[in-house]
PDB file of C-alpha atoms in Angstrom:
ATOM      1  CA  MET K   1     125.305  43.667  85.142  1.00 54.00           C
ATOM      2  CA  PRO K   2     128.201  43.853  87.637  1.00 60.00           C
ATOM      3  CA  PRO K   3     131.627  44.640  86.212  1.00 63.00           C
ATOM      4  CA  VAL K   4     133.460  41.392  85.679  1.00 87.00           C
ATOM      5  CA  ILE K   5     135.991  39.984  83.265  1.00 96.00           C
ATOM      6  CA  THR K   6     136.296  36.223  82.885  1.00 96.00           C
ATOM      7  CA  GLY K   7     137.978  33.806  80.551  1.00 96.00           C
ATOM      8  CA  LYS K   8     141.170  31.843  80.058  1.00 95.00           C
ATOM      9  CA  LEU K   9     144.814  32.932  80.311  1.00 93.00           C
ATOM     10  CA  TYR K  10     147.116  30.323  78.767  1.00 91.00           C
ATOM     11  CA  GLY K  11     144.283  27.842  79.290  1.00 91.00           C
ATOM     12  CA  SER K  12     143.861  28.619  83.020  1.00 91.00           C
ATOM     13  CA  SER K  13     140.483  29.949  84.155  1.00 94.00           C
ATOM     14  CA  PHE K  14     140.504  33.600  85.192  1.00 95.00           C
ATOM     15  CA  THR K  15     138.041  35.890  86.953  1.00 96.00           C
ATOM     16  CA  ALA K  16     138.911  39.516  87.620  1.00 96.00           C
ATOM     17  CA  LYS K  17     138.722  40.634  91.253  1.00 95.00           C
ATOM     18  CA  VAL K  18     140.599  43.954  91.093  1.00 95.00           C
ATOM     19  CA  ILE K  19     140.565  46.382  88.155  1.00 95.00           C
ATOM     20  CA  GLN K  20     142.561  49.619  88.371  1.00 96.00           C
ATOM     21  CA  GLU K  21     143.756  52.348  86.068  1.00 96.00           C
ATOM     22  CA  ARG K  22     147.383  53.185  86.861  1.00 95.00           C
ATOM     23  CA  TYR K  23     149.575  55.700  85.111  1.00 88.00           C
ATOM     24  CA  THR K  24     152.638  54.117  83.557  1.00 84.00           C
ATOM     25  CA  LYS K  25     155.362  55.505  81.325  1.00 87.00           C
ATOM     26  CA  PHE K  26     154.301  53.130  78.557  1.00 82.00           C
ATOM     27  CA  GLY K  27     153.795  54.752  75.154  1.00 85.00           C
ATOM     28  CA  MET K  28     152.914  52.988  71.920  1.00 85.00           C
ATOM     29  CA  ASN K  29     152.760  53.783  68.225  1.00 83.00           C
ATOM     30  CA  ASN K  30     151.680  57.438  67.979  1.00 86.00           C
ATOM     31  CA  TYR K  31     150.468  57.644  71.586  1.00 92.00           C
ATOM     32  CA  ARG K  32     152.324  59.272  74.455  1.00 93.00           C
ATOM     33  CA  PRO K  33     151.903  57.743  77.942  1.00 92.00           C
ATOM     34  CA  GLU K  34     149.653  60.604  79.070  1.00 93.00           C
ATOM     35  CA  ASP K  35     147.280  59.862  76.159  1.00 95.00           C
ATOM     36  CA  LEU K  36     146.694  56.261  77.252  1.00 95.00           C
ATOM     37  CA  PHE K  37     144.810  54.362  79.908  1.00 95.00           C
ATOM     38  CA  SER K  38     146.756  51.466  81.458  1.00 95.00           C
ATOM     39  CA  ILE K  39     144.125  49.233  83.011  1.00 96.00           C
ATOM     40  CA  TYR K  40     145.502  46.560  85.322  1.00 96.00           C
ATOM     41  CA  ILE K  41     143.447  43.472  86.147  1.00 96.00           C
ATOM     42  CA  ALA K  42     144.132  40.955  88.921  1.00 95.00           C
ATOM     43  CA  GLY K  43     142.422  37.721  89.877  1.00 94.00           C
ATOM     44  CA  ASP K  44     143.560  38.176  93.486  1.00 93.00           C
ATOM     45  CA  GLY K  45     141.231  40.413  95.491  1.00 94.00           C
ATOM     46  CA  SER K  46     144.008  41.519  97.848  1.00 95.00           C
ATOM     47  CA  LYS K  47     145.812  43.590  95.185  1.00 95.00           C
ATOM     48  CA  THR K  48     145.855  47.357  95.715  1.00 96.00           C
ATOM     49  CA  CYS K  49     147.206  50.509  94.102  1.00 96.00           C
ATOM     50  CA  SER K  50     150.505  49.900  95.899  1.00 96.00           C
ATOM     51  CA  SER K  51     150.901  46.315  94.645  1.00 95.00           C
ATOM     52  CA  PRO K  52     153.693  45.763  92.104  1.00 91.00           C
ATOM     53  CA  LEU K  53     152.467  45.932  88.522  1.00 88.00           C
ATOM     54  CA  SER K  54     153.826  42.413  87.965  1.00 86.00           C
ATOM     55  CA  ASP K  55     151.191  41.124  90.438  1.00 88.00           C
ATOM     56  CA  PHE K  56     148.461  41.878  87.905  1.00 92.00           C
ATOM     57  CA  SER K  57     147.523  39.238  85.335  1.00 93.00           C
ATOM     58  CA  ILE K  58     146.421  41.566  82.542  1.00 94.00           C
ATOM     59  CA  ARG K  59     147.222  45.082  81.359  1.00 93.00           C
ATOM     60  CA  LEU K  60     144.941  46.704  78.820  1.00 95.00           C
ATOM     61  CA  THR K  61     146.425  49.749  77.094  1.00 94.00           C
ATOM     62  CA  VAL K  62     143.951  51.884  75.183  1.00 95.00           C
ATOM     63  CA  PRO K  63     143.618  55.544  74.112  1.00 96.00           C
ATOM     64  CA  LYS K  64     142.273  57.897  76.765  1.00 96.00           C
ATOM     65  CA  LYS K  65     138.994  58.651  74.973  1.00 97.00           C
ATOM     66  CA  THR K  66     135.624  57.041  74.420  1.00 98.00           C
ATOM     67  CA  GLY K  67     135.197  54.688  71.489  1.00 98.00           C
ATOM     68  CA  THR K  68     135.947  51.149  70.348  1.00 98.00           C
ATOM     69  CA  PHE K  69     139.581  50.314  69.671  1.00 96.00           C
ATOM     70  CA  SER K  70     141.493  47.354  68.243  1.00 95.00           C
ATOM     71  CA  GLY K  71     144.673  46.571  66.338  1.00 91.00           C
ATOM     72  CA  ASN K  72     147.374  49.236  66.659  1.00 91.00           C
ATOM     73  CA  ASP K  73     145.254  51.300  69.073  1.00 94.00           C
ATOM     74  CA  THR K  74     145.447  48.603  71.750  1.00 94.00           C
ATOM     75  CA  TYR K  75     148.133  46.623  73.512  1.00 91.00           C
ATOM     76  CA  ILE K  76     147.377  43.718  75.791  1.00 92.00           C
ATOM     77  CA  LEU K  77     149.906  42.318  78.257  1.00 91.00           C
ATOM     78  CA  VAL K  78     149.050  38.923  79.762  1.00 92.00           C
ATOM     79  CA  ASN K  79     151.265  37.311  82.394  1.00 88.00           C
ATOM     80  CA  ASP K  80     151.581  33.545  82.300  1.00 82.00           C
ATOM     81  CA  PRO K  81     149.845  32.177  85.433  1.00 75.00           C
ATOM     82  CA  GLY K  82     152.201  29.193  85.287  1.00 75.00           C
ATOM     83  CA  ASP K  83     155.174  31.482  85.959  1.00 75.00           C
ATOM     84  CA  PRO K  84     155.064  32.995  89.467  1.00 67.00           C
ATOM     85  CA  SER K  85     158.089  35.199  88.711  1.00 66.00           C
ATOM     86  CA  GLY K  86     155.952  37.273  86.364  1.00 62.00           C
ATOM     87  CA  GLN K  87     158.716  37.171  83.756  1.00 67.00           C
ATOM     88  CA  ASN K  88     156.839  35.144  81.148  1.00 73.00           C
ATOM     89  CA  GLY K  89     153.944  36.620  79.284  1.00 78.00           C
ATOM     90  CA  SER K  90     152.744  38.042  76.031  1.00 81.00           C
ATOM     91  CA  LEU K  91     152.423  41.569  74.727  1.00 81.00           C
ATOM     92  CA  PHE K  92     150.207  41.689  71.687  1.00 83.00           C
ATOM     93  CA  SER K  93     147.621  43.557  69.690  1.00 85.00           C
ATOM     94  CA  SER K  94     145.420  42.394  66.851  1.00 85.00           C
ATOM     95  CA  GLU K  95     142.069  42.927  65.240  1.00 87.00           C
ATOM     96  CA  GLN K  96     140.814  40.341  67.774  1.00 87.00           C
ATOM     97  CA  THR K  97     141.752  42.553  70.734  1.00 90.00           C
ATOM     98  CA  ILE K  98     138.777  44.874  71.116  1.00 95.00           C
ATOM     99  CA  ILE K  99     138.487  47.407  73.942  1.00 97.00           C
ATOM    100  CA  THR K 100     135.535  49.775  74.240  1.00 98.00           C
ATOM    101  CA  ILE K 101     135.708  52.822  76.498  1.00 98.00           C
ATOM    102  CA  SER K 102     132.108  53.851  77.153  1.00 98.00           C
ATOM    103  CA  SER K 103     132.539  56.407  79.930  1.00 98.00           C
ATOM    104  CA  ILE K 104     135.309  58.441  81.567  1.00 97.00           C
ATOM    105  CA  THR K 105     134.522  60.096  84.899  1.00 96.00           C
ATOM    106  CA  GLY K 106     136.534  61.871  87.565  1.00 95.00           C
ATOM    107  CA  ASP K 107     137.334  58.649  89.420  1.00 95.00           C
ATOM    108  CA  LYS K 108     137.078  55.777  86.936  1.00 96.00           C
ATOM    109  CA  VAL K 109     136.979  54.571  83.346  1.00 97.00           C
ATOM    110  CA  ILE K 110     134.165  52.241  82.296  1.00 97.00           C
ATOM    111  CA  GLY K 111     134.225  49.903  79.344  1.00 97.00           C
ATOM    112  CA  GLN K 112     134.300  46.444  77.871  1.00 97.00           C
ATOM    113  CA  VAL K 113     137.007  44.125  76.637  1.00 97.00           C
ATOM    114  CA  ASN K 114     136.910  41.139  74.291  1.00 96.00           C
ATOM    115  CA  VAL K 115     140.272  39.494  73.599  1.00 94.00           C
ATOM    116  CA  LYS K 116     141.023  36.284  71.715  1.00 92.00           C
ATOM    117  CA  TRP K 117     144.436  34.825  70.968  1.00 89.00           C
ATOM    118  CA  PRO K 118     143.845  31.141  70.124  1.00 89.00           C
ATOM    119  CA  GLU K 119     147.546  30.311  69.664  1.00 87.00           C
ATOM    120  CA  GLN K 120     148.235  31.060  73.339  1.00 88.00           C
ATOM    121  CA  ASN K 121     144.842  29.834  74.620  1.00 91.00           C
ATOM    122  CA  ILE K 122     144.027  33.389  75.765  1.00 93.00           C
ATOM    123  CA  ASP K 123     140.355  34.342  75.604  1.00 95.00           C
ATOM    124  CA  PHE K 124     138.689  36.766  78.012  1.00 96.00           C
ATOM    125  CA  LYS K 125     135.915  39.304  77.924  1.00 96.00           C
ATOM    126  CA  GLY K 126     133.593  41.348  80.070  1.00 97.00           C
ATOM    127  CA  HIS K 127     132.751  44.757  81.506  1.00 96.00           C
ATOM    128  CA  PHE K 128     135.025  46.806  83.722  1.00 96.00           C
ATOM    129  CA  ASP K 129     134.963  49.789  86.057  1.00 95.00           C
ATOM    130  CA  ALA K 130     138.620  50.717  86.521  1.00 96.00           C
ATOM    131  CA  TYR K 131     139.164  53.168  89.382  1.00 95.00           C
ATOM    132  CA  TYR K 132     142.127  55.507  89.095  1.00 96.00           C
ATOM    133  CA  CYS K 133     145.043  54.915  91.416  1.00 95.00           C
ATOM    134  CA  LYS K 134     146.203  58.252  92.793  1.00 85.00           C
TER     135      LYS K 134
END
């Protein structure tokens, strides 16, 4: 099965075209930034490691280890596709935000995501291969 994430962001259809792991200075709860993967997902195939982070529709933040994580071990950032400025969006975590990291290699992290937030009409899932940006 090819890596792909599809679903709805604020009710708009979404299909991932670019999935990257990029180091950010974002820490959460008991995790330091270096202990986390920040996986950025874009529906625009032209996005690269030098594109601004705000150009990406979704950020998945998850511990840098294999396993299945939800609740306080995950943070999901979703930009509102109806706001081109990238200023509007949601940062959330819940028991309905499930991220599985199945493999960590020298050049990528492989896993699955299944996120539901009915109140914001956010619902996406799928497999990912996120290559590290150097």
